[in-house]
Short mmCIF file of C-alpha atoms in Angstrom, two decimals:
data_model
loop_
_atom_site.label_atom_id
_atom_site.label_comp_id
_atom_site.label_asym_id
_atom_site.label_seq_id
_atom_site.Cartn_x
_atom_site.Cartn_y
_atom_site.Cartn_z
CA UNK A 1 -19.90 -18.83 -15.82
CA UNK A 2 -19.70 -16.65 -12.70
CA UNK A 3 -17.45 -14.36 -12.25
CA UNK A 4 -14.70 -15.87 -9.68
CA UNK A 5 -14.23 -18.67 -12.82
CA UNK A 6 -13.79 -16.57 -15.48
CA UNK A 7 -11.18 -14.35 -13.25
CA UNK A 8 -9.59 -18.04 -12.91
CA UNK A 9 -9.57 -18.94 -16.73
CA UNK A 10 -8.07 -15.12 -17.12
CA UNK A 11 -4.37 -15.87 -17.92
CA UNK A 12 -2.65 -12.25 -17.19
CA UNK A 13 -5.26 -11.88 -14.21
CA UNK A 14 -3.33 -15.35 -12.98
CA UNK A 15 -0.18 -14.40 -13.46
CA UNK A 16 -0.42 -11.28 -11.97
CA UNK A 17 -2.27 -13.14 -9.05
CA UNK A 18 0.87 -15.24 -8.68
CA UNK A 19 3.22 -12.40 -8.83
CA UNK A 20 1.39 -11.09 -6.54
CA UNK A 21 1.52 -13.58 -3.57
CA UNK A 22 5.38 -14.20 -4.44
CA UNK A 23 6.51 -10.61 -3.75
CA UNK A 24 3.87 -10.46 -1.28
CA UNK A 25 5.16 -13.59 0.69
CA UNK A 26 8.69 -12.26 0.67
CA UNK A 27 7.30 -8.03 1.89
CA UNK A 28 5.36 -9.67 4.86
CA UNK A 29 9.09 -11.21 6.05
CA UNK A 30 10.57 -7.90 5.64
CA UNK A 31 7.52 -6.22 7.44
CA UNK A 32 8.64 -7.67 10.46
CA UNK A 33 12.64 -7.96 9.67
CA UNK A 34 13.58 -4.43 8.74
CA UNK A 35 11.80 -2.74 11.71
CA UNK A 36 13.56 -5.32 14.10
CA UNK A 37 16.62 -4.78 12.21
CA UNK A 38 16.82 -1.21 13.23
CA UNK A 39 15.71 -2.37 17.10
CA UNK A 40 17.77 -5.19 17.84
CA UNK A 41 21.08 -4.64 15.58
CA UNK A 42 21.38 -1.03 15.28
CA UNK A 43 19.54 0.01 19.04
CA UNK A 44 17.27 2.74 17.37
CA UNK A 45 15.37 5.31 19.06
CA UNK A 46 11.66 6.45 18.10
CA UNK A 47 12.95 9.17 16.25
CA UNK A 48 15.14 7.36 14.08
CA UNK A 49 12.34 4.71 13.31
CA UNK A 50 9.94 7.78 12.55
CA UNK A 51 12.74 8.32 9.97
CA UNK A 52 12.95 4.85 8.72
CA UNK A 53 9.28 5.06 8.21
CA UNK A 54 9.32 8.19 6.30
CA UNK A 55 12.10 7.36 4.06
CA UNK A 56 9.97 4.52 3.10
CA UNK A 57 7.24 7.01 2.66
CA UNK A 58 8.79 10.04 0.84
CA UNK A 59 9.50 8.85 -2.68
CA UNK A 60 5.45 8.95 -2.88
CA UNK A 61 5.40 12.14 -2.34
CA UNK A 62 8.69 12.84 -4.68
CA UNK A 63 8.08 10.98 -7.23
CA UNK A 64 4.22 9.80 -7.66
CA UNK A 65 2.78 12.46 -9.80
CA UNK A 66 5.87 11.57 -12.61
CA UNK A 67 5.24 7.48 -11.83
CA UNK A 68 1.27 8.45 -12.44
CA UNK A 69 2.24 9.95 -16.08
CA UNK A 70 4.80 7.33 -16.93
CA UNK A 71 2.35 4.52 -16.47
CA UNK A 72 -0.55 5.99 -18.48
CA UNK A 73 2.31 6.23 -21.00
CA UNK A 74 3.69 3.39 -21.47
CA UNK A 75 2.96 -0.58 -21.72
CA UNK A 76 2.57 -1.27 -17.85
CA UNK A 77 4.10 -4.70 -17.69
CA UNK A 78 7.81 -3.53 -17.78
CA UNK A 79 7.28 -1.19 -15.38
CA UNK A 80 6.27 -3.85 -13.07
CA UNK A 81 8.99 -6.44 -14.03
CA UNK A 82 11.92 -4.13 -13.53
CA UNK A 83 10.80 -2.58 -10.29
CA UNK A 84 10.66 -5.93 -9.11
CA UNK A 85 14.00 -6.68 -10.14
CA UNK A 86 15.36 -3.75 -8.77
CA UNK A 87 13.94 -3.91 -5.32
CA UNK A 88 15.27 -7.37 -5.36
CA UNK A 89 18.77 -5.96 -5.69
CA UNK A 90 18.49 -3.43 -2.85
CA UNK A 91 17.23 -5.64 -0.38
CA UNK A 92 19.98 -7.99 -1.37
CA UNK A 93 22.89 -5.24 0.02
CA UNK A 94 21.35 -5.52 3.48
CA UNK A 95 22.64 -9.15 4.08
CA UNK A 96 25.74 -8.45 2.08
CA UNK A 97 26.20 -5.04 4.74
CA UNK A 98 25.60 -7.01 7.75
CA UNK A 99 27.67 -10.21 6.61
CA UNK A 100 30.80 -7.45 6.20
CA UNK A 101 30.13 -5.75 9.34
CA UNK A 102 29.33 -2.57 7.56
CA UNK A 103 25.23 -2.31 7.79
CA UNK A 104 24.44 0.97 9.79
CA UNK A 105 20.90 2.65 10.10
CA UNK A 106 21.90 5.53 7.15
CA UNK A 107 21.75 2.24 5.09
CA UNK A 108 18.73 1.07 5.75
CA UNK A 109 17.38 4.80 5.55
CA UNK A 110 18.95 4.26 1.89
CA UNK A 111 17.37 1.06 0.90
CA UNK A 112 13.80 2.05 2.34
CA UNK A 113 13.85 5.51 -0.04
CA UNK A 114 15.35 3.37 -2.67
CA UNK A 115 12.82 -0.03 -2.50
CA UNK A 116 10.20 2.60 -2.09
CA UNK A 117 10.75 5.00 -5.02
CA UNK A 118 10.22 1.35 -6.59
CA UNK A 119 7.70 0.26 -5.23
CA UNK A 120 5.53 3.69 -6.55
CA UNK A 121 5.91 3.02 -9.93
CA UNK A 122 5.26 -0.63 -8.84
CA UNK A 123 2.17 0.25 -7.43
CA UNK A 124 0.77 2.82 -9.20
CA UNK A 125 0.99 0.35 -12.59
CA UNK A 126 -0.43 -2.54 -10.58
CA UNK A 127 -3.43 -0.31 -9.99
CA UNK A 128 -3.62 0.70 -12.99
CA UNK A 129 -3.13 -2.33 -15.29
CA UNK A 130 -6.13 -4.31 -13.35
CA UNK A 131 -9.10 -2.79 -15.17
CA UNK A 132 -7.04 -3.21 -18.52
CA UNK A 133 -7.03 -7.17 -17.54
CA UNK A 134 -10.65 -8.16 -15.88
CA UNK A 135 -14.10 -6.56 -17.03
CA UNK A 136 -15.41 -4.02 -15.02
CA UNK A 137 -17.88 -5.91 -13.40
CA UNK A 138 -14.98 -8.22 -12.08
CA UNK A 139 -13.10 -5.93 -10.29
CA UNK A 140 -14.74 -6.49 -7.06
CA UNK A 141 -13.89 -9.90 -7.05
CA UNK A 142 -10.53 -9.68 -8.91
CA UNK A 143 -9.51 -7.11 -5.73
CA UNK A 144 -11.11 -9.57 -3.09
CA UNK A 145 -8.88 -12.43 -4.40
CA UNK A 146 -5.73 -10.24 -4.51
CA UNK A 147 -6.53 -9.37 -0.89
CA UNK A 148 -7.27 -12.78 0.91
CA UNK A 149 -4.02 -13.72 -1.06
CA UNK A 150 -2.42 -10.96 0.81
CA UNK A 151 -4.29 -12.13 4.21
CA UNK A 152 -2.84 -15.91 3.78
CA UNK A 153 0.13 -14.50 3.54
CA UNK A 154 -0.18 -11.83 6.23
CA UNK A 155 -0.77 -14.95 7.98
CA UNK A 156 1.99 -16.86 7.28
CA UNK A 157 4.69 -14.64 6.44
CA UNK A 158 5.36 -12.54 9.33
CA UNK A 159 4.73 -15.41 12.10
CA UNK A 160 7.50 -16.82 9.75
CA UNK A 161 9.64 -13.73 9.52
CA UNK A 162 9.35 -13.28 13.23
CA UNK A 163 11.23 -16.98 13.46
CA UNK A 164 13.23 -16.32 11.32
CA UNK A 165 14.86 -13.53 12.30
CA UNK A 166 14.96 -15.29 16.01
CA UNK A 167 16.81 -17.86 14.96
CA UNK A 168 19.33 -15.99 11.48
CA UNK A 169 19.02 -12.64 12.52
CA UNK A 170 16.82 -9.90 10.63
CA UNK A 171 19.21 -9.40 7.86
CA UNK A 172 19.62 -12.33 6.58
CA UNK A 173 15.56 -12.58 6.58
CA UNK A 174 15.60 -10.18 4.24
CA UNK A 175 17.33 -12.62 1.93
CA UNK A 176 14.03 -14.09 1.33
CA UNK A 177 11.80 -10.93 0.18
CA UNK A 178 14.61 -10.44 -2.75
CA UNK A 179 14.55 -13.93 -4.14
CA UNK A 180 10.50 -12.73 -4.08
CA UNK A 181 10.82 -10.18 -6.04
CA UNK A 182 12.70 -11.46 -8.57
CA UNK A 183 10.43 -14.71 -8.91
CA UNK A 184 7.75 -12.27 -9.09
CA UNK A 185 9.18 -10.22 -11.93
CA UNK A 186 9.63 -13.94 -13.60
CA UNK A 187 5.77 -14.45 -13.35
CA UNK A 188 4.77 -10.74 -14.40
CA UNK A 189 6.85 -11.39 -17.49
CA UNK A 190 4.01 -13.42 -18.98
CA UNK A 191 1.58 -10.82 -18.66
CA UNK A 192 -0.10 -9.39 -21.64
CA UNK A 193 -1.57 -6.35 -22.17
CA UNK A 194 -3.08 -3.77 -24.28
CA UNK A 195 -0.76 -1.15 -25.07
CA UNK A 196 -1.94 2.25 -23.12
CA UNK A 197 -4.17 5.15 -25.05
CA UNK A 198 -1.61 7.58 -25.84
CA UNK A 199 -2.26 11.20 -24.68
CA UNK A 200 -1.83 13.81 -27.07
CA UNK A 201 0.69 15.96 -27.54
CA UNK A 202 0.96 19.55 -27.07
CA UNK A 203 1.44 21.63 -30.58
CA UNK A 204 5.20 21.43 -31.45
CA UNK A 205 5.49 24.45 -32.73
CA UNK A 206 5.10 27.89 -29.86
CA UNK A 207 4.85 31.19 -31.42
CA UNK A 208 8.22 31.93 -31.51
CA UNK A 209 9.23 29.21 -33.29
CA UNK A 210 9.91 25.22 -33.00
CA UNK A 211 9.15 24.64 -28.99
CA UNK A 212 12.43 22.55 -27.58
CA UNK A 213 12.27 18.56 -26.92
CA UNK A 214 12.84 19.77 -22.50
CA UNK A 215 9.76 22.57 -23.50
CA UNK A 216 7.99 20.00 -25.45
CA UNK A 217 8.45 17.51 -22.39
CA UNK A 218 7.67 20.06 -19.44
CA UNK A 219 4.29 20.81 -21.37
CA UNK A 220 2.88 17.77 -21.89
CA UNK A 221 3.60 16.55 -18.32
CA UNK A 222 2.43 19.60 -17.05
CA UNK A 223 -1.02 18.96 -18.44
CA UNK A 224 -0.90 14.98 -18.39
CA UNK A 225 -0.34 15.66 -14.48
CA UNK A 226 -3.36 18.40 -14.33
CA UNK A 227 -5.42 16.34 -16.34
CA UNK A 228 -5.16 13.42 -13.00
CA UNK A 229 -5.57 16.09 -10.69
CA UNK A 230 -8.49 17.74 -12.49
CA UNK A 231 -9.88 14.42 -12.46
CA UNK A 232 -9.19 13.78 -9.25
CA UNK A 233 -10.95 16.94 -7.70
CA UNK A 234 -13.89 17.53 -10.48
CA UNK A 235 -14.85 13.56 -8.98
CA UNK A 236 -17.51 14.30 -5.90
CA UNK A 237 -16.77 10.86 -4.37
CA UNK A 238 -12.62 10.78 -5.54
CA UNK A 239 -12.31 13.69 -4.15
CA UNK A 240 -14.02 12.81 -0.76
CA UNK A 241 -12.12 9.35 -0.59
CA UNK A 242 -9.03 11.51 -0.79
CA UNK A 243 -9.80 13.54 2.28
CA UNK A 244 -10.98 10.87 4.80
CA UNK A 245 -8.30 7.83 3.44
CA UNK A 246 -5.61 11.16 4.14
CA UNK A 247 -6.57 11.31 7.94
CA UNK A 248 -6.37 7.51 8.19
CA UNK A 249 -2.39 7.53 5.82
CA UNK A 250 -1.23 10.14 9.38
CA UNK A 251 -3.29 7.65 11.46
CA UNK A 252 -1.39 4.80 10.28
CA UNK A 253 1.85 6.24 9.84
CA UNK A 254 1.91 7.94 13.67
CA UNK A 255 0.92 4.62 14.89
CA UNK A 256 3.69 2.39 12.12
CA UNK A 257 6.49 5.02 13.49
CA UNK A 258 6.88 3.93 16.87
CA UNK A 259 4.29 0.36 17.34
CA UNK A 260 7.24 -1.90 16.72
CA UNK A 261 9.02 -0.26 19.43
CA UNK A 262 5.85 -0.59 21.45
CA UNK A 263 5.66 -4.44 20.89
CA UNK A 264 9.48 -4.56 21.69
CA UNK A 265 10.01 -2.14 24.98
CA UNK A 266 6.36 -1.70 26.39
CA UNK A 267 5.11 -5.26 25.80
CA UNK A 268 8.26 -7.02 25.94
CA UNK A 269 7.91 -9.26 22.63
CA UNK A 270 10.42 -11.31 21.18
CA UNK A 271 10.45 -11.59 17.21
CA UNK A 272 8.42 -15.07 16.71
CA UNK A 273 5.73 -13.10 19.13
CA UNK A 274 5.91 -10.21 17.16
CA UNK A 275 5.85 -12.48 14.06
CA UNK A 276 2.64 -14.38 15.39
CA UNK A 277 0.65 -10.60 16.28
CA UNK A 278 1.14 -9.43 13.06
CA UNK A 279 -0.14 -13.61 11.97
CA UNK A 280 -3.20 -12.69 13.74
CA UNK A 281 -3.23 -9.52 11.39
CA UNK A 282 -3.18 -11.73 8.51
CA UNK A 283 -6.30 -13.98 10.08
CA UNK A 284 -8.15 -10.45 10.00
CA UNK A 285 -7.56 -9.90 6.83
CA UNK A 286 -8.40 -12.85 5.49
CA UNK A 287 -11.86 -12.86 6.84
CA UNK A 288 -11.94 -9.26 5.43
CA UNK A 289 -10.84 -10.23 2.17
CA UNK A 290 -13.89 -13.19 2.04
CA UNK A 291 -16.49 -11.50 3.52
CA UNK A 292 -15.87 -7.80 1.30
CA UNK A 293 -17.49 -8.73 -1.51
CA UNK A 294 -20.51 -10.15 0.36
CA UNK A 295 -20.78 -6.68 2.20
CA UNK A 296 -20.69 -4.71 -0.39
CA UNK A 297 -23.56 -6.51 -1.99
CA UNK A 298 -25.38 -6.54 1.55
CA UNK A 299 -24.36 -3.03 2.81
CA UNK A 300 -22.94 -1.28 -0.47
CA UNK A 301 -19.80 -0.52 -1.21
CA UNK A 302 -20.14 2.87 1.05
CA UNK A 303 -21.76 1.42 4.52
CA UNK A 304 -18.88 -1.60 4.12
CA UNK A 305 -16.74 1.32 4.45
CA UNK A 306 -17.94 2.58 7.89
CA UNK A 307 -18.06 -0.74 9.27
CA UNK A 308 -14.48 -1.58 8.20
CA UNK A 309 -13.25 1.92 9.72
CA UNK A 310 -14.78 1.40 13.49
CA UNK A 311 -13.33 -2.17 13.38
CA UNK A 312 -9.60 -0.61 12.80
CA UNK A 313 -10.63 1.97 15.56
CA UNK A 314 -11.38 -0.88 18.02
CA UNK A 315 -8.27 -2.66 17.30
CA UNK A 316 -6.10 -0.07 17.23
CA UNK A 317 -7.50 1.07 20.83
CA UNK A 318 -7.16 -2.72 21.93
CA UNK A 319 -3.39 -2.49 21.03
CA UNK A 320 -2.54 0.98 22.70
CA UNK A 321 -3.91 -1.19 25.96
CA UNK A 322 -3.42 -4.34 25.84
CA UNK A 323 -0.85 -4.40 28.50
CA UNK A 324 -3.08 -2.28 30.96
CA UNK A 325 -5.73 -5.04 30.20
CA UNK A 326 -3.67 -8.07 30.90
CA UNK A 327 -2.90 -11.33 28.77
CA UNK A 328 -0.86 -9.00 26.90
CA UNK A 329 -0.46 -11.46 23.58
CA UNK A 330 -3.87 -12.05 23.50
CA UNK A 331 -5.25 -8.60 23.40
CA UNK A 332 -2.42 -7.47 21.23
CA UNK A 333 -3.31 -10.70 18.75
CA UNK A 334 -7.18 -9.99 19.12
CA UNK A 335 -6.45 -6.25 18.38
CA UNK A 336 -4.44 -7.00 14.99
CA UNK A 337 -7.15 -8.99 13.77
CA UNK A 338 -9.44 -6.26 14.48
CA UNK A 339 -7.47 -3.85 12.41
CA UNK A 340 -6.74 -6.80 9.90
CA UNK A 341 -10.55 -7.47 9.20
CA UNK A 342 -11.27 -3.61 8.96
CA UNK A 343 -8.89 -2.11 7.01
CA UNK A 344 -9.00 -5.50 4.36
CA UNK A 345 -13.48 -4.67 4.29
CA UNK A 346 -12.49 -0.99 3.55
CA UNK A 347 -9.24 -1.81 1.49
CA UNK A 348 -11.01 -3.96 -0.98
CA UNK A 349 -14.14 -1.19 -1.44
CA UNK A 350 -12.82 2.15 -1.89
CA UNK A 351 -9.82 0.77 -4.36
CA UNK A 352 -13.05 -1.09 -6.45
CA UNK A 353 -15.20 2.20 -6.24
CA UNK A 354 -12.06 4.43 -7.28
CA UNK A 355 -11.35 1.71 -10.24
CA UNK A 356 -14.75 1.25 -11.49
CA UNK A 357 -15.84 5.27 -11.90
CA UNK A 358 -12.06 6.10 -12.95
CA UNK A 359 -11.36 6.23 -16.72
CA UNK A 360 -8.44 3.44 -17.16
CA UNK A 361 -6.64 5.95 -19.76
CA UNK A 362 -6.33 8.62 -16.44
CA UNK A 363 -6.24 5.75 -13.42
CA UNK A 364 -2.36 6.20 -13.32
CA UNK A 365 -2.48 9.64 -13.21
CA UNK A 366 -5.38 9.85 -11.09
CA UNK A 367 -4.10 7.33 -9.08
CA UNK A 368 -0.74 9.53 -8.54
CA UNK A 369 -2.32 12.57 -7.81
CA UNK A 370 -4.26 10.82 -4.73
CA UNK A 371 -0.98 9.07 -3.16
CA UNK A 372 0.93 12.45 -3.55
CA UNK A 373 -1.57 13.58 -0.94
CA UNK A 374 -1.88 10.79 0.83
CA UNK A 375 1.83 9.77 1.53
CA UNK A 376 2.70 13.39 1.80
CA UNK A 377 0.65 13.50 4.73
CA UNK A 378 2.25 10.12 5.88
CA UNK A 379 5.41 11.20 5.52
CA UNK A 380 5.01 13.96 8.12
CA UNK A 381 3.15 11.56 10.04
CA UNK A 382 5.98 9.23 10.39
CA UNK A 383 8.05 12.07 11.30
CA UNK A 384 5.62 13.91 13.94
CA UNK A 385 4.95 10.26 14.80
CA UNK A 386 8.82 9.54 16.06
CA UNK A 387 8.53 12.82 17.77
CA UNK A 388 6.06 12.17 19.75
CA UNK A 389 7.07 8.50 20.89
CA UNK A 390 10.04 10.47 22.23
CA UNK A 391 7.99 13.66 23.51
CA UNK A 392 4.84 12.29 25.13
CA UNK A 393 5.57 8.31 24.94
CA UNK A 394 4.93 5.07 22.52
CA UNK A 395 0.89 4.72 24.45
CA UNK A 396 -0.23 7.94 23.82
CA UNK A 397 1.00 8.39 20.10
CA UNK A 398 -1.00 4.86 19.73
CA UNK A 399 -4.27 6.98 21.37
CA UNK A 400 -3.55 10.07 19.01
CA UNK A 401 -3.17 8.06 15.84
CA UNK A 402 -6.69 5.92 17.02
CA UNK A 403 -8.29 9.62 17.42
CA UNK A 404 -7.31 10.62 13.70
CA UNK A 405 -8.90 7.54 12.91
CA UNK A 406 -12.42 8.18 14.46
CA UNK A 407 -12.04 11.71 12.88
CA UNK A 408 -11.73 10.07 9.35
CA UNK A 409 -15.18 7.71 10.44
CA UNK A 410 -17.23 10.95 11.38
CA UNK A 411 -16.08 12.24 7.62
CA UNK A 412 -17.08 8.90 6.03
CA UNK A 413 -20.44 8.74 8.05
CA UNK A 414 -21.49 12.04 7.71
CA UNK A 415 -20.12 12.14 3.67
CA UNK A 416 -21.33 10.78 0.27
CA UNK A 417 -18.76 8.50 0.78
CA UNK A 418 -21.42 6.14 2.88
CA UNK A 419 -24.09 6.28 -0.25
CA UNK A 420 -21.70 4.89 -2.72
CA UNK A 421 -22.25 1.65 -4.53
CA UNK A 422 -20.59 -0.11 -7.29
CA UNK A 423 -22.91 -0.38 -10.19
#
């Protein structure tokens, strides 16, 4: 039996595979509606969409070293089903805002903190549950299938979301992500897994006595976190994938702060164009998704990672000109496949290569301990990213978030990061 049939015949791989393209159908709507909501309804200004993008950001950075220990403490599966339910519930006041004439752009700061602080522990158990559910040497595969069902829908959903908020308005759009979510938390529920290794607890007893339950508490999450982070920076290769995916979180998140604006004021889209740019996205990553695997095998896990960066770099280029160039939805559609089919090749291989030399008893923590970097550096990016649009203009931010890029491919070239391979 190879391995893409015995993922298949894998009942909590499946059902997390079907959670996963429900709540991911519903995100890529909301991709392209909550953005446009803050454009078109509420008028706002690069600045304020650097903050909408950091709000989403921040709760990584707040909260992800505490998600990291929760989920290596508890069963995982709960923690998935209820932060499905509640992002289901915040998305749900958006509609229910606009419908009363009351939605303003401090609310949808709100809901993008609140969905996000979700979507961390979300995340970081989604992670970390994975090797707990397929055998190691299926995690390559188990990652490529989660990711071309995330480029079919990439495909789909925002072409869709673009038309649909042409023709209902962005809000109500958003109906459809939280009737995702909470179909999703209705699939996760028949998930089973193996209860996680419990980490030991400190000595109860200090020398002055009986230690308090807070004293207890503060003690062993002070070492549960050091133990990720110890981890995290003892690793040669986790601690190099830190560094170069950090430069290309403030790449992403100078160029996510102001490109919807870009696509709106500079290239004049309406939403179904918008929706079908970010479609060609989806094609990208779809190709990506198939043809990771493959690579890996071919190039090893390391090279695939090279090649995947200096296809973003070209797209992202492609987009900061496309309107210089001419046939301004074509270059803007070629350009988001670019970055699709890159970032999908080096998606799907550093997540494997983190997974597969990552104990599963520390991947939440170890997991946590990377995105506190990583989306701490985004969330300044999104901020410095507004800024920017406003200071120097929507192009050039595009051009400096495209330079941090190539400055993350020298760092993987000239690394360890390009010798790695998935044994």
């Amino acid at each position: 039996m190879n391995s893409s049939d015995s993922l298949w015949r894998n009942r909590a791989f499946t059902r997390l595979w079907v959670a996963h393209i429900t709540s991911g159908a519903g995100t890529a709507i909301t991709n392209v509606a909550l953005p446009l909501a803050a454009v078109l309804v509420l008028g706002a200004t690069p600045s304020e969409m650097g903050l909408l993008a950091a709000a989403a950001s921040l709760p990584n950075l707040l909260f992800g070293l505490i998600a990291g220990v929760w989920v290596d403490r508890v069963r995982r599966k709960p923690i998935l089903v209820w932060a499905d339910i509640g992002r289901a519930l915040l998305l749900l006041s958006i509609p229910a805002a606009a419908f009363l004439g009351q939605l303003s752009f401090l609310h949808l700061w709100t809901v993008a903190f609140a969905v996000g602080t979700f979507t961390v522990f979300f995340q970081i158990g989604a992670i970390s549950v994975l090797p707990a559910l397929v055998e190691k040497r299926d995690l390559v595969e188990a990652n490529s299938k989660l990711s071309t069902s995330d480029a079919v829908i990439s495909i789909v959903g925002p072409a869709a979301g673009g038309g649909l908020v042409q023709l209902f308005s962005a809000p109500k759009a958003i109906l459809i992500d939280a009737v995702s979510y909470l179909l999703s938390a209705l699939a996760l529920s028949g998930v089973a897994e193996q209860g996680p290794q419990q980490a030991a607890q400190p000595d109860s007893q200090g020398p002055d006595g009986p230690a308090s339950g807070f004293r207890l508490a503060a003690i062993s999450f002070g070492r549960e976190v050091g133990e990720g982070v110890y981890e995290l920076l003892r690793t040669p290769l986790l601690r190099a994938l830190t560094i170069t995916s950090s430069l290309g979180m403030l790449a992403g998140s100078l160029a996510g702060a102001v490109q919807m604006l870009f696509l709106v004021d500079q290239l004049s889209f309406t939403p179904s164009v918008i929706g079908i740019v970010a479609a060609c996205s989806g094609a990208g990553s779809l190709l990506g998704a198939m043809l990771a695997g493959r690579a890996a095998r071919i190039l090893q896990a390391g090279n695939t990672l090279v090649v995947g960066k200096l296809l973003w770099i070209a797209g992202a280029l492609l987009l900061a000109s496309a309107d210089l160039i001419g046939y301004e939805l074509v270059a803007a559609g070629v350009s988001q496949a670019l970055v699709g089919l890159g970032s999908t090749l080096y998606f799907v291989n550093q997540i494997s290569l983190r997974q597969a030399i990552t104990s599963v008893r520390l991947l939440g923590r170890v997991t946590a301990a990377r995105r506190f970097v990583l989306f701490g550096v985004a969330t300044g990016g999104a901020l410095i990213g507004g800024a920017l649009g406003e200071a120097i203009g929507l192009r050039a931010t595009l051009l400096v978030g495209a330079a941090a890029l190539t400055l993350e491919l020298a760092l993987l070239y000239f690394s360890r990061v390009r010798r790695a391979r998935i044994e």
